[in-house]
Every structure is written in C-alpha cells, then in structure tokens.
Amino acid sequence: MSDASISDKPQKPIPRPSPESAPYWEAAAQHKLRVQKCNACGQHWFPPSQRCPHCTAADFSWAEVSGRGKVFSFVVFHRVYHPAFEGEVPYVVALVELAEGPRLLTNIVGIAPDEVRCEMAVKVLFEDVAAGVAVPKFTPA
Amino acid sequence: MNINPSTAFRDKCAIVGIGNSRLGKVPGVSSLDLLVEAMVNALDDAGLKTSDIDGLICRGPDDAYGHHQLIGARLGINANISTTMDNGGASQILSIAMAVMAIEAGLATTVLCGFGRDAWSRTHVTEEARVRNETRPASQRPREFGPEYGYFGAVAAHAFGAQRHMHLYGTTRDHFAEIAIAFREHALRNPQAQMKKPLTKADYDAARLIVAPFGLFDCSLRSDAAGAVIVTKKDRAKDLKQPPVPIKGFGSFNNLRGWFMDDNMVVTAAKKSGETAYKMAGLGPQDVDTAQLYDCFTYMVLTQLEDYGFCKKGEGGEFVASGALKLGGRLPTNTSGGQLSESHCEGMLQIVEGARQMRHTYGAERQVKDAEIALISGHGGNQVCHSTLILGRA
C-alpha cells in the first residue's frame, strides 16, 4: 500500500470535501469565508451538516461571515506527524471562535508560536494550496 | 434533563473475578488473544468455568462490529446477552454497568467483561508500522478540517483542553509534572508495570515537546494489554473463591456536541457522569479513598479531579502539587502507575486496579490503607464520552 508518509515528495493533505462541505470550500477558493446560517433560528454553525444543530431546521443559507474572531485555545506541534510538515515545526493549530459563534480549527500564522495567546483577536486570510483550492488561516487582527 | 439514578442497583452485584494479560511489550500475541488470556485469568481467579458465563460484553480494536463473537468463539461461550461496546475509553465501565442492568433484569447471571489491544506491537514491530504509527485505518481518518492544517492525533486534541485550562486558571506544566511523577512512583512498586525507571522533574522538563503544552511524559503509553472482570449477583458471589467487590454505583455522560464545543474541554463529561454515580451509590467525593482515573494525558487527570469534586474547578493544579495523588496522600490515584506508567488498556486496567485495591490485595507498599471506596473513570470516544464506577468492600 502506498501512503503519503512513505512517498518521495510529501505533500500536505488537500481538503477532500464531502457533498455537505463543498460550498464551504468553493467559497474559500474565492477567498470568502462562508458558514451555514439557519433561516429558522438565525444561528450559524460549523462544521457543515444538513440540519441546524441548534434547532434541527433544514432551511439554511451559506452566509459570508466577518472573518474576525478570537483564539479559544491552541496547541503547538513539535512532533512531525506527517512528513510534509517537517520544515514547519513548531507550528500553531488553533481553535478560533468566530464573532458569529462557530469555532473553526485552523493555523495561526504571522506570529511566533510562543506569542499566541487564548482570547487573542484574529482575522482570516486565505492560503492558495492547489489549483482552485484555498485554505482559511488566521493571523493577529 | 435531570435524571434520577436508581439506588436499586446499589450493592446488588459484585466483581468476583479479576484478570489481566501480560502487559507492555508482548510481541506475537494479537489483541484477541491478549483478551482471552485476561479472561481466562479472571475465570481462574473467580473459580468459574466458561460454562458458568452467560453474558459477554467486550471491546477491542479489531472488529468494532462483532468483537464479542470473535471472543465468544475463542472461549467457547454461548451467552444470553452479548455485545460489543462502542463508547471509546468509556466503554469498559459502561460494559460493567450494562452487566449489572442485565443481571438485575434477569437476562443473565454471570457476565464477563473485558478489553484488550496490541497497541505496542502494531505500532512497533515493523518499521512501516512505526512510521505509520496512527492505529486508525486510512479510510477512517479525517478528510478535511484537520489534516490540511497539520492537525493529527489524540495528543493535540487533549492539549487544547490543557492550554485552555492553563489560560483560565493559571495551571502550569509543573502541575502536569506532578501527575506524571506520582504515577511513575506507583509504577515502580508494580512489577507488571511497563515503565521501570524513576521519573524526576528534571527528566520531565528535559523531555521533548510533542504537541505543546504536552511533552513526552504527559502522554500515556502504547501497550499490549488486556484486562477482564466477571460480574455476578452479590449473593451468589459469597460462594466463590475471592471476596466479592460490590458495585455501589455507576454513571455515564456524553458531551456529544463535541470536545470543541461549549466548555467541554475544561468541564468534561466526568462531571455529570460522576454526579450520577455518586447519587446511585449514596456517596460523595469526601467518601472516596482511592481514585483510578483515565489518564490518557496528565491534564485529563487534573480536570477530572475537579469534575469529580475532589477540589474546585481551577484548583486541580494546587491539589496535585499538594502530593494528594501519591500513595499515602489524601487521594492515592492510579496506584498501579496508570496508563502513563503501567500500561494503556483504555481504562480496563483502572477497573482491575480499583477492584484489587478493594480486595486489599497488596502489601503495605502498594495498598491504600483501610480503603473502603474506589472511584474509577473511563473517558474517550473523541474526548466526549465518560463513565464512572464506584466500588466498595464486601
């Protein structure tokens, strides 16, 4: 069996959207951050699913959000779990709470890992990782 | 929703057989065979035969679907009630809770419960296995919202909770070190323990970071290990080989909305699971003489100590720094060395150790003196499933 971890030129994993998440990634490719917003109760949610986890309504829109939020918590990877990240350690993976409520797993970039703090204000930016694929990351606001 | 746990189950059933397999590095033995070894040891301990068993509830990494059938076939057991449990590291206590309910409902009389896995062998025996490391098959790994950010593994998931706790309450890595060192001291008194060398604060501090704030010694072991227990009516237990260990209460809670939601990474499902178990047992944290807590990572011990009410939320650091967890301390915890230093068996060995403490099995160096009540926890399933077991003395 071939495996990314033993191939010659390790590539970072590219998101493989599900039917539910495809609109999220289509928006990201255009450098827009969109999450689902319930047309019944008005709340936003993430990760994508076909019904609102707040009220179970199936009526929703993909709403563009502010891209602003704060670091709820974060970790710093020192161990290389995937060879494509060998040159990146130490790097920060954070849980960012958007102003609209949902929390997103992401990277914090543009700041030294030891300067990242919980509750730090951050804003979104987009990193183009392949043709037609961009990944939202966050940087201090 | 408020629930009203039934006190009708209190002290009705008992653990009457306890067993474990060889622990640590046991190359050439499958997860299933490790569990069979532990189960046979539990049967011998109880003085029971496979023909006495009419319930089988178990779990292992091989076949979530039908694992109990693989074990039943190997032991030659037919059963009135049998299933594979699917609640992550909380499964093992939930199996015992289900055994009690089945026995009280008249569906079975004598239930064999257990868990085994060959986590060391499957990640170390070949170079390829070592490189692959993660035990989860590729088809089940996340496709998005993680790997693209370099987010992998259970260490990071739990480290998020540790970081948040540090932010809210001023908890430090020095506090986590107290937990790792206390459990290592216990392991040195346990001839079965995987870790044989003392752990100093200097060792802890010098160890490499894995996913900060966790370093090497914040992380539990990869082990080949299995454990098993036998549950039956307390009345019947009197006729068996060993003193019965009465089951006083159990609880369960699942923060299914997710570890990243609400405050779940800081106030864990242990809180509500514990409240249920305490109510059923008619006991509180002040009554507990020893705790055997699910220690996949140091921080998880600290937050559970708070969630179970041994100290207030946010005061776990101070509590562990007082030496409370050590044998001879206020709440001797993980007296076998736990998953950090004995062997990692997804909580099954916590049950084994708790029951042995309640039998007063050990000599003075390892026995919690005059212990009457043990609280045991199970945690897992993407960090949100939790179960609690309270054992007493016959």
XYZ file of C-alpha atoms in Angstrom:
535
model
C 0.000 0.000 0.000
C 1.296 3.429 -0.834
C 0.965 6.044 1.853
C 1.688 9.770 1.936
C 4.125 9.175 4.781
C 6.433 6.993 2.683
C 6.184 8.710 -0.719
C 9.185 10.557 -2.128
C 7.853 14.091 -2.159
C 5.454 14.535 0.698
C 2.600 16.918 0.001
C 0.406 18.488 2.625
C -3.042 16.926 2.664
C -5.519 18.792 0.478
C -9.060 19.026 1.853
C -11.310 16.397 0.315
C -14.784 17.950 0.530
C -17.914 15.968 1.197
C -21.191 16.924 -0.502
C -22.056 18.749 2.721
C -18.847 20.759 2.886
C -18.380 21.536 -0.821
C -19.961 25.037 -0.633
C -17.557 25.934 2.203
C -14.534 25.040 0.082
C -15.972 26.652 -3.059
C -16.278 29.923 -1.121
C -12.783 29.516 0.343
C -11.383 29.128 -3.178
C -12.744 32.632 -3.824
C -11.185 33.815 -0.546
C -14.544 34.119 1.163
C -15.421 32.575 4.500
C -18.937 31.186 4.474
C -20.649 29.007 7.065
C -24.188 27.751 7.309
C -26.795 30.051 8.865
C -30.164 28.735 9.940
C -33.097 30.511 8.311
C -35.347 29.373 11.171
C -33.411 30.280 14.341
C -30.785 32.584 12.850
C -27.760 30.818 14.346
C -24.598 29.954 12.428
C -22.984 26.536 12.589
C -19.853 24.648 11.656
C -18.766 22.005 10.665
C -21.237 21.583 7.802
C -24.295 19.398 8.155
C -27.690 19.331 6.540
C -29.707 20.403 9.558
C -29.200 23.124 12.110
C -27.667 21.601 15.265
C -29.397 24.317 17.311
C -32.995 23.713 16.164
C -32.876 20.824 13.605
C -34.355 23.000 10.821
C -33.257 22.029 7.315
C -33.640 25.561 5.912
C -30.281 27.311 5.774
C -28.105 29.687 3.771
C -24.354 29.767 3.231
C -23.675 33.128 4.858
C -20.458 35.079 4.462
C -19.051 35.887 7.895
C -16.781 38.664 9.128
C -13.645 36.523 9.290
C -12.958 38.005 12.701
C -12.752 36.055 15.899
C -10.587 35.086 18.826
C -8.372 32.186 19.754
C -10.390 29.883 22.020
C -7.430 27.547 22.527
C -4.355 26.441 20.611
C -1.581 23.879 20.524
C 1.940 23.920 19.116
C 3.044 20.920 17.078
C 6.651 19.964 17.730
C 6.406 16.385 16.563
C 6.190 15.726 12.848
C 3.137 13.535 12.298
C 3.177 13.968 8.534
C 6.410 14.441 6.583
C 5.031 17.401 4.621
C 5.120 19.373 7.881
C 8.759 18.528 8.619
C 10.006 22.020 7.807
C 7.113 23.711 9.594
C 7.514 22.637 13.211
C 6.883 24.245 15.578
C 3.558 25.413 14.137
C 0.311 26.508 15.747
C -3.032 24.782 15.336
C -5.800 26.806 16.933
C -9.485 26.674 17.594
C -10.781 30.082 16.522
C -14.184 31.236 17.687
C -15.722 33.429 15.004
C -17.585 36.589 16.005
C -20.699 34.829 14.660
C -20.260 31.888 17.063
C -18.891 28.820 15.280
C -15.429 27.535 16.127
C -13.001 26.571 13.366
C -9.839 24.523 13.537
C -7.089 26.425 11.728
C -3.490 27.642 11.778
C -2.375 30.937 13.292
C 0.258 32.487 11.023
C 2.256 35.697 11.002
C 3.212 35.419 14.670
C 5.768 33.390 16.626
C 4.162 30.336 18.255
C 5.226 31.404 21.739
C 3.400 34.721 21.328
C -0.007 33.202 20.603
C -2.494 33.513 23.474
C -6.014 32.357 24.203
C -8.557 35.130 23.566
C -6.204 36.852 21.123
C -8.139 38.704 18.365
C -7.547 37.234 14.914
C -8.758 37.698 11.351
C -8.941 35.359 8.402
C -6.603 35.160 5.424
C -6.534 32.590 2.654
C -3.661 30.441 1.504
C -3.885 29.014 -2.018
C -2.667 25.452 -1.706
C -3.551 23.967 -5.130
C -5.338 24.977 -8.284
C -8.800 26.059 -7.183
C -8.169 25.185 -3.521
C -7.598 27.729 -0.752
C -7.408 27.117 2.981
C -8.548 29.740 5.502
C -5.975 30.565 8.162
C -5.886 33.282 10.790
C -3.457 35.982 11.803
C -3.487 38.545 14.637
C -6.101 41.249 13.943
C -32.646 16.959 31.558
C -32.485 15.909 35.190
C -32.241 12.183 35.676
C -32.933 10.178 38.768
C -30.400 7.349 39.006
C -31.912 4.309 40.661
C -30.497 3.309 44.011
C -31.997 -0.137 43.411
C -28.739 -1.226 41.766
C -26.555 -0.220 44.709
C -24.615 -3.162 46.148
C -26.666 -5.721 44.208
C -23.839 -7.038 42.061
C -20.145 -7.550 42.598
C -16.922 -8.085 40.713
C -15.904 -11.642 41.554
C -13.136 -12.334 39.097
C -10.264 -10.106 38.007
C -7.607 -10.795 35.403
C -5.087 -9.192 33.154
C -2.828 -10.386 30.381
C 0.899 -9.879 30.207
C 1.401 -6.133 29.878
C 3.646 -3.834 27.919
C 5.522 -5.379 25.023
C 4.051 -8.758 24.155
C 5.075 -9.361 20.534
C 3.354 -12.075 18.575
C 0.091 -12.017 20.544
C -2.990 -10.487 18.925
C -5.443 -8.176 20.659
C -7.945 -11.018 20.746
C -5.506 -13.471 22.294
C -4.425 -10.912 24.887
C -8.062 -10.510 25.901
C -8.625 -14.268 26.005
C -5.569 -14.523 28.285
C -7.004 -11.875 30.620
C -10.438 -13.512 30.597
C -9.062 -16.947 31.414
C -7.126 -15.382 34.285
C -10.331 -13.737 35.539
C -12.180 -17.077 35.374
C -9.385 -18.827 37.288
C -9.352 -16.019 39.838
C -13.096 -16.433 40.435
C -13.034 -20.216 40.343
C -15.510 -20.214 37.475
C -15.611 -22.113 34.185
C -16.575 -20.792 30.772
C -19.831 -22.775 31.103
C -20.755 -20.558 34.082
C -20.675 -17.439 31.881
C -23.966 -16.399 30.285
C -23.123 -12.800 29.393
C -20.195 -11.444 27.383
C -19.616 -7.732 26.771
C -16.258 -6.677 25.400
C -14.323 -4.492 23.036
C -11.083 -4.389 21.092
C -9.552 -2.611 18.129
C -10.043 -5.380 15.582
C -13.727 -5.568 14.925
C -15.984 -2.983 16.459
C -18.700 -4.956 14.744
C -18.957 -8.372 16.282
C -15.863 -8.315 18.503
C -17.782 -10.246 21.166
C -18.450 -13.004 18.631
C -14.723 -13.420 17.991
C -14.084 -13.688 21.733
C -17.048 -15.992 22.342
C -15.799 -18.319 19.620
C -12.323 -18.436 21.130
C -13.620 -19.172 24.627
C -16.449 -21.463 23.536
C -19.105 -19.362 25.219
C -22.770 -19.042 24.284
C -24.465 -16.170 26.063
C -27.906 -14.858 26.917
C -26.657 -11.342 26.413
C -23.614 -10.367 24.407
C -22.481 -7.299 22.543
C -19.511 -5.179 21.589
C -19.357 -1.838 23.350
C -18.748 1.316 21.340
C -18.127 4.230 23.710
C -14.387 4.715 23.288
C -12.378 4.564 26.504
C -15.625 4.913 28.432
C -16.776 1.532 27.079
C -15.158 -0.609 29.720
C -17.090 0.792 32.680
C -20.228 1.004 30.558
C -19.852 -2.748 29.940
C -19.935 -3.345 33.679
C -22.932 -1.029 34.098
C -24.700 -2.958 31.360
C -23.775 -6.244 33.026
C -25.382 -5.086 36.277
C -28.530 -3.970 34.468
C -28.731 -7.246 32.548
C -28.300 -9.282 35.720
C -30.903 -7.232 37.597
C -33.287 -7.565 34.662
C -32.862 -11.325 34.797
C -31.238 -11.518 31.384
C -28.024 -13.055 32.655
C -26.430 -14.274 35.878
C -22.683 -14.061 35.293
C -21.214 -11.588 32.857
C -17.652 -11.494 31.562
C -16.409 -8.029 30.524
C -13.072 -7.040 29.066
C -10.891 -5.068 26.714
C -7.609 -5.861 25.019
C -5.382 -4.349 22.396
C -1.903 -4.865 20.963
C -1.127 -1.186 20.514
C 2.607 -1.552 21.137
C 3.073 -4.422 18.733
C 1.007 -2.950 15.966
C 2.988 0.288 16.012
C 6.498 -1.021 16.714
C 7.037 -4.478 15.340
C 7.823 -3.361 11.811
C 9.438 -0.185 10.582
C 6.426 0.519 8.411
C 4.146 0.202 11.416
C 6.356 2.525 13.407
C 6.302 5.158 10.683
C 2.576 4.866 10.176
C 2.127 4.981 13.910
C -1.519 6.003 13.954
C -3.673 2.983 14.632
C -6.683 4.373 12.811
C -7.039 2.974 9.280
C -6.611 5.463 6.442
C -10.248 5.096 5.407
C -11.394 6.405 8.795
C -9.023 9.350 9.041
C -10.431 12.870 8.653
C -10.615 14.189 5.096
C -10.861 17.896 5.942
C -10.924 20.415 8.798
C -7.739 18.997 10.318
C -5.108 17.335 8.124
C -4.668 20.397 5.885
C -3.616 22.319 8.985
C -1.246 19.627 10.200
C -3.662 18.609 12.925
C -3.253 14.924 13.757
C -3.693 12.656 16.729
C -5.099 12.457 20.223
C -2.198 14.340 21.841
C -3.208 17.587 20.156
C -6.907 17.113 20.858
C -6.307 16.829 24.596
C -3.615 19.535 24.556
C -6.290 22.020 23.504
C -8.028 21.401 26.827
C -4.777 21.715 28.753
C -3.995 25.066 27.111
C -7.467 26.434 27.799
C -7.260 25.315 31.431
C -3.848 26.984 31.776
C -5.319 30.179 30.359
C -8.374 30.205 32.615
C -6.820 29.067 35.887
C -3.065 29.598 35.743
C -2.370 25.867 35.643
C 1.212 25.100 34.574
C 3.297 22.284 33.169
C 4.780 21.950 36.656
C 1.348 20.767 37.759
C 1.174 18.233 34.948
C 4.638 17.021 36.002
C 3.317 16.258 39.499
C 0.835 13.805 37.983
C 3.366 12.059 35.743
C 5.869 11.733 38.588
C 3.332 10.463 41.160
C 2.124 7.736 38.810
C 5.669 6.733 37.911
C 6.438 6.319 41.607
C 3.444 4.000 41.843
C 4.588 2.037 38.791
C 7.925 1.351 40.458
C 6.011 -0.580 43.133
C 4.180 -2.598 40.461
C 6.229 -5.448 38.997
C 3.863 -5.643 35.979
C 4.365 -2.005 35.018
C 5.811 -1.192 31.616
C 7.915 1.697 32.966
C 10.689 0.609 35.292
C 12.817 3.730 35.768
C 12.196 6.636 38.133
C 10.980 9.889 36.598
C 12.368 13.124 38.013
C 11.185 16.676 37.478
C 14.422 17.272 35.550
C 13.559 14.319 33.255
C 10.089 15.764 32.720
C 11.412 19.218 31.910
C 14.149 17.923 29.600
C 11.838 15.685 27.580
C 10.936 16.731 24.062
C 7.680 18.524 23.426
C 5.195 16.523 21.387
C 2.290 18.927 20.960
C 2.692 21.786 23.426
C 1.698 22.149 26.136
C 2.269 18.370 26.239
C 5.712 16.852 26.336
C 6.659 13.197 26.177
C 5.795 12.409 29.795
C 2.338 13.971 29.581
C 1.393 11.216 27.154
C 0.284 7.701 28.022
C 1.977 4.563 26.801
C 1.404 2.389 23.800
C 0.919 -1.053 25.244
C -0.009 -4.597 24.512
C -2.503 -5.141 27.299
C -5.830 -6.684 28.235
C -7.975 -6.835 31.328
C -11.165 -8.626 32.279
C -13.634 -8.824 35.151
C -16.593 -11.041 35.989
C -19.799 -9.583 37.404
C -22.486 -11.567 39.212
C -25.119 -11.160 41.956
C -23.538 -10.245 45.251
C -25.440 -13.056 46.995
C -24.002 -15.625 44.636
C -20.562 -14.112 44.998
C -20.322 -15.381 48.563
C -19.835 -18.946 47.320
C -16.931 -18.071 45.045
C -13.187 -18.175 45.545
C -12.473 -14.493 46.199
C -14.065 -11.841 48.382
C -16.637 -10.041 46.212
C -16.099 -6.386 45.351
C -19.548 -4.767 45.492
C -20.591 -2.377 42.757
C -22.034 0.611 44.589
C -22.825 2.890 41.678
C -22.107 3.857 38.121
C -22.697 6.776 35.827
C -22.236 7.897 32.275
C -22.340 11.121 30.341
C -21.533 12.051 26.759
C -20.856 15.574 25.532
C -21.864 14.544 22.040
C -21.899 18.131 20.774
C -18.153 17.736 20.773
C -14.920 18.432 22.609
C -14.511 21.740 20.770
C -17.997 22.922 21.723
C -19.205 24.813 24.793
C -16.769 24.437 27.722
C -16.388 20.701 27.237
C -12.593 20.679 27.110
C -12.420 22.238 30.581
C -15.560 20.943 32.295
C -15.622 17.404 30.964
C -18.351 14.785 30.833
C -16.818 13.410 34.043
C -18.811 15.994 35.970
C -22.276 14.699 35.118
C -21.150 11.086 34.937
C -19.759 11.438 38.451
C -22.889 13.109 39.809
C -24.945 10.155 38.567
C -22.603 7.601 40.103
C -22.445 9.447 43.421
C -26.262 9.583 43.585
C -26.620 5.912 42.823
C -24.029 4.990 45.435
C -25.277 7.494 48.009
C -21.743 8.807 48.297
C -19.747 11.922 47.539
C -16.145 12.810 46.783
C -15.360 13.011 50.508
C -16.090 9.264 50.789
C -13.608 8.162 48.120
C -10.397 6.566 49.422
C -8.691 5.904 46.105
C -9.283 7.048 42.536
C -8.282 5.196 39.387
C -8.724 7.834 36.700
C -8.454 7.574 32.938
C -5.029 9.092 32.375
C -4.516 9.219 28.636
C -2.752 12.528 29.315
C -1.692 14.237 32.547
C -4.164 17.088 32.071
C -7.100 14.695 31.900
C -6.344 13.607 35.467
C -6.225 17.197 36.649
C -9.540 18.180 35.112
C -11.270 15.003 36.304
C -10.126 15.648 39.891
C -12.044 18.924 39.628
C -15.012 17.468 37.752
C -15.411 14.716 40.369
C -15.387 17.310 43.144
C -12.121 16.342 44.827
C -11.288 20.026 44.535
C -12.942 23.064 42.956
C -12.755 23.827 39.240
C -9.485 25.593 38.628
C -7.802 24.252 41.761
C -6.559 20.981 40.297
C -3.025 22.301 39.979
C -2.829 23.146 43.635
C -4.422 19.816 44.540
C -1.869 17.720 42.657
C 1.025 19.878 43.900
C -0.003 19.030 47.485
C 1.044 15.422 46.919
C -2.559 14.238 47.217
C -2.242 11.671 44.416
C 0.630 9.724 45.935
C 0.247 6.561 47.978
C -0.015 7.916 51.496
C -1.545 11.146 50.190
C -5.092 12.438 50.565
C -6.383 10.638 47.453
C -3.997 7.942 46.213
C -4.673 7.860 42.490
C -3.660 5.399 39.784
C -1.874 3.223 42.303
C -0.725 0.802 39.577
C 1.027 3.567 37.646
C -1.936 4.093 35.341
C -1.824 4.439 31.598
C 1.046 6.895 31.928
C 3.349 4.321 33.550
C 1.759 0.849 33.996
C 0.157 0.127 30.609
C -2.515 1.702 28.445
C -5.561 -0.518 28.146
C -8.252 2.105 27.517
C -9.343 2.194 31.128
C -9.691 -1.554 31.666
C -6.666 -1.746 33.948
C -8.101 1.091 36.043
C -11.034 -1.214 36.806
C -8.694 -4.124 37.527
C -6.607 -1.996 39.917
C -9.639 -0.450 41.635
C -11.122 -3.881 42.283
C -7.813 -5.256 43.576
C -7.469 -2.282 45.926
C -10.959 -3.050 47.258
C -9.901 -6.628 47.949
C -6.912 -5.292 49.898
C -4.765 -7.456 47.647
C -1.491 -5.693 48.108
C 1.248 -5.405 50.670
C 1.812 -2.144 52.528
C 3.969 -0.662 49.760
C 1.066 -0.503 47.314
C -2.166 -0.972 49.255
C -4.236 2.136 50.019
C -4.537 1.686 53.762
C -8.055 0.898 55.026
C -9.546 1.783 51.643
C -13.315 1.211 51.555
C -14.381 3.104 48.420
C -12.752 3.324 44.977
C -13.838 5.665 42.197
C -12.872 4.626 38.680
C -13.286 6.567 35.450
C -13.349 5.873 31.738
C -13.010 8.532 29.067
C -12.792 8.522 25.321
C -14.606 8.492 22.021
C -13.086 11.755 20.730
C -12.796 13.058 24.275
C -16.516 13.364 24.994
C -17.685 10.009 26.352
C -17.282 9.334 30.041
C -18.252 6.660 32.527
C -17.813 6.253 36.274
C -17.735 3.198 38.522
C -17.790 3.219 42.315
C -16.646 0.053 44.080
C -16.771 -0.835 47.766
C -15.807 -3.576 50.220
C -17.861 -6.651 50.976
